[in-house]
Short mmCIF file of C-alpha atoms in Angstrom, two decimals:
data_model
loop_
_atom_site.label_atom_id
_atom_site.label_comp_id
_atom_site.label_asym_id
_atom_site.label_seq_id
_atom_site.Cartn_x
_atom_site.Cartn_y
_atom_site.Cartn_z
CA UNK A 1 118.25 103.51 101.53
CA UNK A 2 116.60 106.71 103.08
CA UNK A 3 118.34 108.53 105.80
CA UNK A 4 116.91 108.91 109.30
CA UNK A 5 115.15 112.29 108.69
CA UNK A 6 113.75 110.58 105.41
CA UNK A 7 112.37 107.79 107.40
CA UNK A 8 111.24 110.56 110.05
CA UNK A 9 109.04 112.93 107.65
CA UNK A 10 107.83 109.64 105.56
CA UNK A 11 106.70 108.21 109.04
CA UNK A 12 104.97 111.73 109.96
CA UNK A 13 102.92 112.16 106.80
CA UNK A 14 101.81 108.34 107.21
CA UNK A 15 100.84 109.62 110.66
CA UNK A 16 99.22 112.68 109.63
CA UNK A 17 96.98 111.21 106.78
CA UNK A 18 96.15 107.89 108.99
CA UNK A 19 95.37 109.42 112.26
CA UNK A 20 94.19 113.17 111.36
CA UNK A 21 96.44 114.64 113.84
CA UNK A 22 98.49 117.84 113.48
CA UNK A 23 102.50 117.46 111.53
CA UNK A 24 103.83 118.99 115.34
CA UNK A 25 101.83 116.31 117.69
CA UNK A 26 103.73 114.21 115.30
CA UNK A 27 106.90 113.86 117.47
CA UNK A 28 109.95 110.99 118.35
CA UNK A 29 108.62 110.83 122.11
CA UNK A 30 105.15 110.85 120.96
CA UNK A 31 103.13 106.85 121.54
CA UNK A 32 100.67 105.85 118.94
CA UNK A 33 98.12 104.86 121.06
CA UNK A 34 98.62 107.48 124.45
CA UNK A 35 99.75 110.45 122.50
CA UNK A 36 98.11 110.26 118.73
CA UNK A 37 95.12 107.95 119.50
CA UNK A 38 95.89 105.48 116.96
CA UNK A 39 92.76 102.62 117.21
CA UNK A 40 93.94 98.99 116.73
CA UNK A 41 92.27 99.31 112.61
CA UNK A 42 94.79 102.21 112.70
CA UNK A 43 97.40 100.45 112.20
CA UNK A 44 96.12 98.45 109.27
CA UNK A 45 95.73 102.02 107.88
CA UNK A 46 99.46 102.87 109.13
CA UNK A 47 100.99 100.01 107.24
CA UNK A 48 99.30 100.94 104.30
CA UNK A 49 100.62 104.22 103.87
CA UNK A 50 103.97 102.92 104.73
CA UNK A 51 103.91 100.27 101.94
CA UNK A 52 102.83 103.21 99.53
CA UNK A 53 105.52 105.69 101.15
CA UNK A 54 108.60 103.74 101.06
CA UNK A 55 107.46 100.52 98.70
CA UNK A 56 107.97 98.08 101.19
CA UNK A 57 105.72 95.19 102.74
CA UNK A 58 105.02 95.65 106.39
CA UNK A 59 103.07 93.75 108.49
CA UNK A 60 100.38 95.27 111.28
CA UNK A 61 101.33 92.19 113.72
CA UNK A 62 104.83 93.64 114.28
CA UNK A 63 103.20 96.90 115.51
CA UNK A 64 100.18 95.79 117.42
CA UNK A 65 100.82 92.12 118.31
CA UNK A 66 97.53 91.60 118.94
CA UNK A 67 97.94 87.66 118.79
CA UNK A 68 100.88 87.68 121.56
CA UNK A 69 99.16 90.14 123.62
CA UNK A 70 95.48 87.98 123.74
CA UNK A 71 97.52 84.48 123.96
CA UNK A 72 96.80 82.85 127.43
CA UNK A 73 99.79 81.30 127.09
CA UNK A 74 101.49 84.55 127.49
CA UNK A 75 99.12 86.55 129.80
CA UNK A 76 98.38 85.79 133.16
CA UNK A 77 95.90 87.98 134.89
CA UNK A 78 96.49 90.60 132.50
CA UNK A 79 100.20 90.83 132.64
CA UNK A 80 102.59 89.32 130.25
CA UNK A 81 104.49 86.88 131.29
CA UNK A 82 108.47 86.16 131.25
CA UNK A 83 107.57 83.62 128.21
CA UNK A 84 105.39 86.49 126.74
CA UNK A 85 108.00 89.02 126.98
CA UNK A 86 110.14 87.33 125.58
CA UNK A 87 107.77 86.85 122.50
CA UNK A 88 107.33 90.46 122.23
CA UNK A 89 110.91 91.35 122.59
CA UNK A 90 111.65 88.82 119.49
CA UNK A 91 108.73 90.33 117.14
CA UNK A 92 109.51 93.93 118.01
CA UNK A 93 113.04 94.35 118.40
CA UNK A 94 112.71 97.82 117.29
CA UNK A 95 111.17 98.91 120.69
CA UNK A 96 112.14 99.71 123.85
CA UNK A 97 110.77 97.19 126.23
CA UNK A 98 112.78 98.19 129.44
CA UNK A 99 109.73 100.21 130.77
CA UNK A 100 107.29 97.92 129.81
CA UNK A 101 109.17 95.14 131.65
CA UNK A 102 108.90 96.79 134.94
CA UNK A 103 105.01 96.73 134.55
CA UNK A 104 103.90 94.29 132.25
CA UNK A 105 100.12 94.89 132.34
CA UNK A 106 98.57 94.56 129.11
CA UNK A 107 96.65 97.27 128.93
CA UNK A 108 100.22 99.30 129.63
CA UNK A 109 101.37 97.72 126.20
CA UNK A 110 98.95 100.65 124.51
CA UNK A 111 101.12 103.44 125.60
CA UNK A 112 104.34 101.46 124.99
CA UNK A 113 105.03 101.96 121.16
CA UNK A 114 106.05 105.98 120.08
CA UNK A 115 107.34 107.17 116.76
CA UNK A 116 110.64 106.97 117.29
CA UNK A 117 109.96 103.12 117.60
CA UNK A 118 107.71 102.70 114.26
CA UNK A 119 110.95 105.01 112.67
CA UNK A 120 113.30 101.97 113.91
CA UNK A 121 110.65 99.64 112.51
CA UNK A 122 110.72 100.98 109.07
CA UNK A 123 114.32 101.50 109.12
CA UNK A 124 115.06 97.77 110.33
CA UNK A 125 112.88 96.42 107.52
CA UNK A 126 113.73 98.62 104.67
CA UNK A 127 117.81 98.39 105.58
CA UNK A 128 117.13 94.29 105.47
CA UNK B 1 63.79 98.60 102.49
CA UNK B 2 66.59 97.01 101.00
CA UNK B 3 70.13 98.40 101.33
CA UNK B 4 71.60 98.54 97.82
CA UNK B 5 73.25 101.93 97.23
CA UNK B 6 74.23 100.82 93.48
CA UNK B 7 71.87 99.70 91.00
CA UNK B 8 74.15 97.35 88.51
CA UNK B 9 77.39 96.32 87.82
CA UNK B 10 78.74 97.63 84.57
CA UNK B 11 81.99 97.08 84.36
CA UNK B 12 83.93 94.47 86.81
CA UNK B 13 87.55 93.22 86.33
CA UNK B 14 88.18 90.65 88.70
CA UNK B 15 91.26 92.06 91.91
CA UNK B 16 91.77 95.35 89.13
CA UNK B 17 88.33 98.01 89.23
CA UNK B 18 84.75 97.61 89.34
CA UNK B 19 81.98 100.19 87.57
CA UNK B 20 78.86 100.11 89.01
CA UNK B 21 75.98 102.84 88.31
CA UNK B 22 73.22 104.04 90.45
CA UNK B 23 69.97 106.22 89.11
CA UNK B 24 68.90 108.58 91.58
CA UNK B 25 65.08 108.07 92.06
CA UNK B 26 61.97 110.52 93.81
CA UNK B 27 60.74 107.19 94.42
CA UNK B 28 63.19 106.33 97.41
CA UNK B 29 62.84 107.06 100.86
CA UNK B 30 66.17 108.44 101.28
CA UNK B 31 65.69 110.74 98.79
CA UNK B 32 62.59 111.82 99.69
CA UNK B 33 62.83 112.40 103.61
CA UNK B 34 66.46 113.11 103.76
CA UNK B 35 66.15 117.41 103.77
CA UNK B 36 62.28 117.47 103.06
CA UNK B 37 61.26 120.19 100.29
CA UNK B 38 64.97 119.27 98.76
CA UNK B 39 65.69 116.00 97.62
CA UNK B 40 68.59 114.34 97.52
CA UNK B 41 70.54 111.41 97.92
CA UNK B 42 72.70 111.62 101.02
CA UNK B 43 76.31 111.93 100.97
CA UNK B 44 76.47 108.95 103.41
CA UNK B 45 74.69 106.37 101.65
CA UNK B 46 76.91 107.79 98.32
CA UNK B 47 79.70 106.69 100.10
CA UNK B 48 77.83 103.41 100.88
CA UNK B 49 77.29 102.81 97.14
CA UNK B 50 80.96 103.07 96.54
CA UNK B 51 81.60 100.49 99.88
CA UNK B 52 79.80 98.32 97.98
CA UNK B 53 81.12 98.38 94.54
CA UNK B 54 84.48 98.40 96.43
CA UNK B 55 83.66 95.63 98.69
CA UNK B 56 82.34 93.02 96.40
CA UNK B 57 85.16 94.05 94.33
CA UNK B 58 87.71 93.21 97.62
CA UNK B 59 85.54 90.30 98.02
CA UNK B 60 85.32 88.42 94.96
CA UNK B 61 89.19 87.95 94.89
CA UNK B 62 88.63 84.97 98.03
CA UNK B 63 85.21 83.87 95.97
CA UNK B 64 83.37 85.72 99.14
CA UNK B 65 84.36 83.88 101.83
CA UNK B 66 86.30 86.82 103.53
CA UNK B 67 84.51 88.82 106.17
CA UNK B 68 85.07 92.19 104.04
CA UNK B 69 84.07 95.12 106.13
CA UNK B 70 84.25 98.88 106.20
CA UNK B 71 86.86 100.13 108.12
CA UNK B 72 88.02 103.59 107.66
CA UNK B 73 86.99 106.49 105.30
CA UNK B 74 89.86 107.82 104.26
CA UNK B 75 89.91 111.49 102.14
CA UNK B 76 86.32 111.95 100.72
CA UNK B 77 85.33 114.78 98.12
CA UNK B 78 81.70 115.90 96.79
CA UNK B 79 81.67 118.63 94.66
CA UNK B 80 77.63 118.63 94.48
CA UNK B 81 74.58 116.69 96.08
CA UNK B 82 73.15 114.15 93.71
CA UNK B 83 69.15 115.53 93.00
CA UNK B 84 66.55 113.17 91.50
CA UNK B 85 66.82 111.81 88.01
CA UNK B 86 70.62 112.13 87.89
CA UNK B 87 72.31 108.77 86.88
CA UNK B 88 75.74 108.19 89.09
CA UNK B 89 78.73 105.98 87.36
CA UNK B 90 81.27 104.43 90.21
CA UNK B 91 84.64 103.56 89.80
CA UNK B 92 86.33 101.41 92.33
CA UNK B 93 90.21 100.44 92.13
CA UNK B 94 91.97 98.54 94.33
CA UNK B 95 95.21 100.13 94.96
CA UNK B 96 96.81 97.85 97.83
CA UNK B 97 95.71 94.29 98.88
CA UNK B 98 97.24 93.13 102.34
CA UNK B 99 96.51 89.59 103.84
CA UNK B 100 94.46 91.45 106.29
CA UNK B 101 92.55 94.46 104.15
CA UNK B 102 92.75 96.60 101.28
CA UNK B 103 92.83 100.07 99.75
CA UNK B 104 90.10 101.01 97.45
CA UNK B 105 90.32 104.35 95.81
CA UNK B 106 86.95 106.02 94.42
CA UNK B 107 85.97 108.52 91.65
CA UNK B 108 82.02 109.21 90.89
CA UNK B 109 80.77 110.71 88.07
CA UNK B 110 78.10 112.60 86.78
CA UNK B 111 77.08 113.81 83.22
CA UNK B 112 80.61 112.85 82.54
CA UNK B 113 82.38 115.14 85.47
CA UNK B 114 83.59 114.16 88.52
CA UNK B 115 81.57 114.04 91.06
CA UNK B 116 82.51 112.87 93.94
CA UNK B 117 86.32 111.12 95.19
CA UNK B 118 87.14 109.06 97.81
CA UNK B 119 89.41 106.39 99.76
CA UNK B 120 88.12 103.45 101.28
CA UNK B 121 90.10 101.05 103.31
CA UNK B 122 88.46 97.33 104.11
CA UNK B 123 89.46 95.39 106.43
CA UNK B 124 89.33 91.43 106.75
CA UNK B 125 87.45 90.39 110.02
CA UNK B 126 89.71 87.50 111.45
CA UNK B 127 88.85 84.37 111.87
CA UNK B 128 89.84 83.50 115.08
CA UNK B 129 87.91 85.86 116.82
CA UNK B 130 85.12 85.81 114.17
CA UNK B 131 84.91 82.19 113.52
CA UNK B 132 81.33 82.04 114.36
CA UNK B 133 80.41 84.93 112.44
CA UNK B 134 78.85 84.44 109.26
CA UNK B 135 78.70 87.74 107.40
CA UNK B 136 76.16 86.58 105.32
CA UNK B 137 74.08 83.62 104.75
CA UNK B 138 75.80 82.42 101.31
CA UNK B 139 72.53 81.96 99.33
CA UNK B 140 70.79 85.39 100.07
CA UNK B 141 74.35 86.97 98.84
CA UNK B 142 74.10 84.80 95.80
CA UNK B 143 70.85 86.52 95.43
CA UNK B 144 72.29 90.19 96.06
CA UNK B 145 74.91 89.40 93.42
CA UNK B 146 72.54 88.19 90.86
CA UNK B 147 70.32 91.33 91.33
CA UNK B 148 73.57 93.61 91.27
CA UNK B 149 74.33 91.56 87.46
CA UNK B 150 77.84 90.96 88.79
CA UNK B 151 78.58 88.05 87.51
CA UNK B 152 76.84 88.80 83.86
CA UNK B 153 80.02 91.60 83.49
CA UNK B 154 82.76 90.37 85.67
CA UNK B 155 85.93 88.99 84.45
CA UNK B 156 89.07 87.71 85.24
CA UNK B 157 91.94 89.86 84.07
CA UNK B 158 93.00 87.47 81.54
CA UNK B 159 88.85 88.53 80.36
CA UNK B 160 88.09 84.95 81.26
CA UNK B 161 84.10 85.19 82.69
CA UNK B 162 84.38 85.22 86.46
CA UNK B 163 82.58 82.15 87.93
CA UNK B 164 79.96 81.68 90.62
CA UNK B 165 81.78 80.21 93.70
CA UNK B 166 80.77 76.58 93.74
CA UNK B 167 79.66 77.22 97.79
CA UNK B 168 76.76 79.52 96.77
CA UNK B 169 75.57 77.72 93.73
CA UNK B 170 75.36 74.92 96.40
CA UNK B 171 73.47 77.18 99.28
CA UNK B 172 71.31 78.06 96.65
CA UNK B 173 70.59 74.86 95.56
CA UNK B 174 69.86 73.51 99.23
CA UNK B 175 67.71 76.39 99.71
CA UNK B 176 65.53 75.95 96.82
CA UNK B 177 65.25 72.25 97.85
CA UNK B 178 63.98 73.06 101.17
CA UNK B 179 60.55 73.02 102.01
CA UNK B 180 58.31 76.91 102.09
CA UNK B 181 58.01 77.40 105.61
#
């Protein structure tokens, strides 16, 4: 099983090739989506290089939960509600929701998930 | 002007690789009017030949009922513009197939050299939100197929011929049974 710094510079040259950003924008703190620009068919692209990097199957939906984040079951207005929250907070338990829970507007979501979080993602599936 | 960036199938191994060649003509409009006084095909509808060799390639593996589309260019390589009279040979692989899209790597050569590389990635248009959305009307892609001699080279990869999907034999049917407007 790779090491955190493994998982780290794995994650970055995913990043790197996917998004065309530079190796040192490529940082923990950084979001996807904020920071690095990453576009929704990004993160089909993402998972791809992830699969080839570390041989695993990963799926987009656990990094852009597009289905959770569009149900009107779970939005109201355009903020999540407790129900939705709690449906994000059981398909990404790899990311920290505590900011996100203080504002739950949708369109906050996009500047939610960083690297560090995508690192815990790929760590939590390729340790299970 | 119809928008086929490959000429034929050659080659066509059904969820493996596709080959697919394309004759650069004078006689096109591309060709002609791209950089007048210098023909030549453009790079962008070179990479459009090999979207289609890898598309119908991603495709054909859900009979072409998947909304296949263009997503990303990934890396992409010429070493040369193609000039009139050259003859092109495509090579599409699949190298990762995803419930929701695909990886198609690209190599095009020319005399024998390689021309021109490239990565592709499709993705699958989905169906909730698309539901409504028909790509393409199943007969006239029956008829792009035929023209494109797919199905007289592709096979399974047990080399078992690769059958028309029953749902365009039966467009094409109605639509030959309907009156000429």
């Amino acid at each position: 099983m790779p090491n955190q710094d493994e998982v780290f510079a794995k994650v970055q040259e995913a990043l790197v090739d996917a998004l065309g950003v530079d190796e040192d924008e490529v940082q923990p703190e950084a979001t996807m989506v904020g920071d690095l620009g990453a576009e929704s068919i990004d993160f089909l692209d993402i998972i791809f290089k992830l699969e080839k990097a570390f041989g695993f199957q990963f799926k987009r939906e656990d990094l852009y939960p597009e289905d959770i984040l569009t149900n009107s079951q779970y939005v109201q207005g355009g903020r999540m509600t407790a129900e939705g929250l709690a449906a994000l907070k059981q398909r990404m338990p790899f990311a920290d929701l505590t900011r996100f829970e203080q504002n739950p507007a949708v369109q906050e979501f996009n500047n939610l998930l960083t690297v560090q979080d995508l690192c815990n993602y790929v760590a939590m599936k390729v340790g299970s | 002007m119809r928008w086929f960036w490959i000429d034929r199938f050659t080659e066509f191994v059904s969820g493996k690789y596709a080959r697919a060649v394309k004759c650069v003509s004078l006689t096109e409009e591309a060709v002609d009017e791209y950089c007048p006084g210098y023909p030549c095909l453009p790079s962008s509808v070179v990479i459009e030949g090999m979207a289609q060799t890898g598309g119908l390639l991603v495709g054909q593996l859900s009979d072409f009922r998947e909304r296949v589309v263009l997503a990303k260019i990934g890396h992409c390589k010429f070493v040369d513009i193609p000039r009139p009279g050259q003859r092109l040979h495509f090579l599409a692989e699949i190298t990762n197939l995803q419930p929701n899209g695909a990886y198609v790597v690209g190599r095009i050569e020319r005399d024998g050299e390689l021309f021109c590389e490239m990565e592709l990635m499709f993705a699958f248009l989905d169906d909730d939100k698309f539901a409504k959305v028909e790509q393409f009307e199943p007969a006239a892609f029956l008829r792009m197929l035929r023209l494109l001699r797919l199905f007289d080279v592709a096979v399974t990869e047990s080399g078992e011929p690769v059958r028309i999907p029953p749902h365009m034999l039966e467009a094409e049917k109605t639509l030959l049974a309907s009156p000429i407007p």
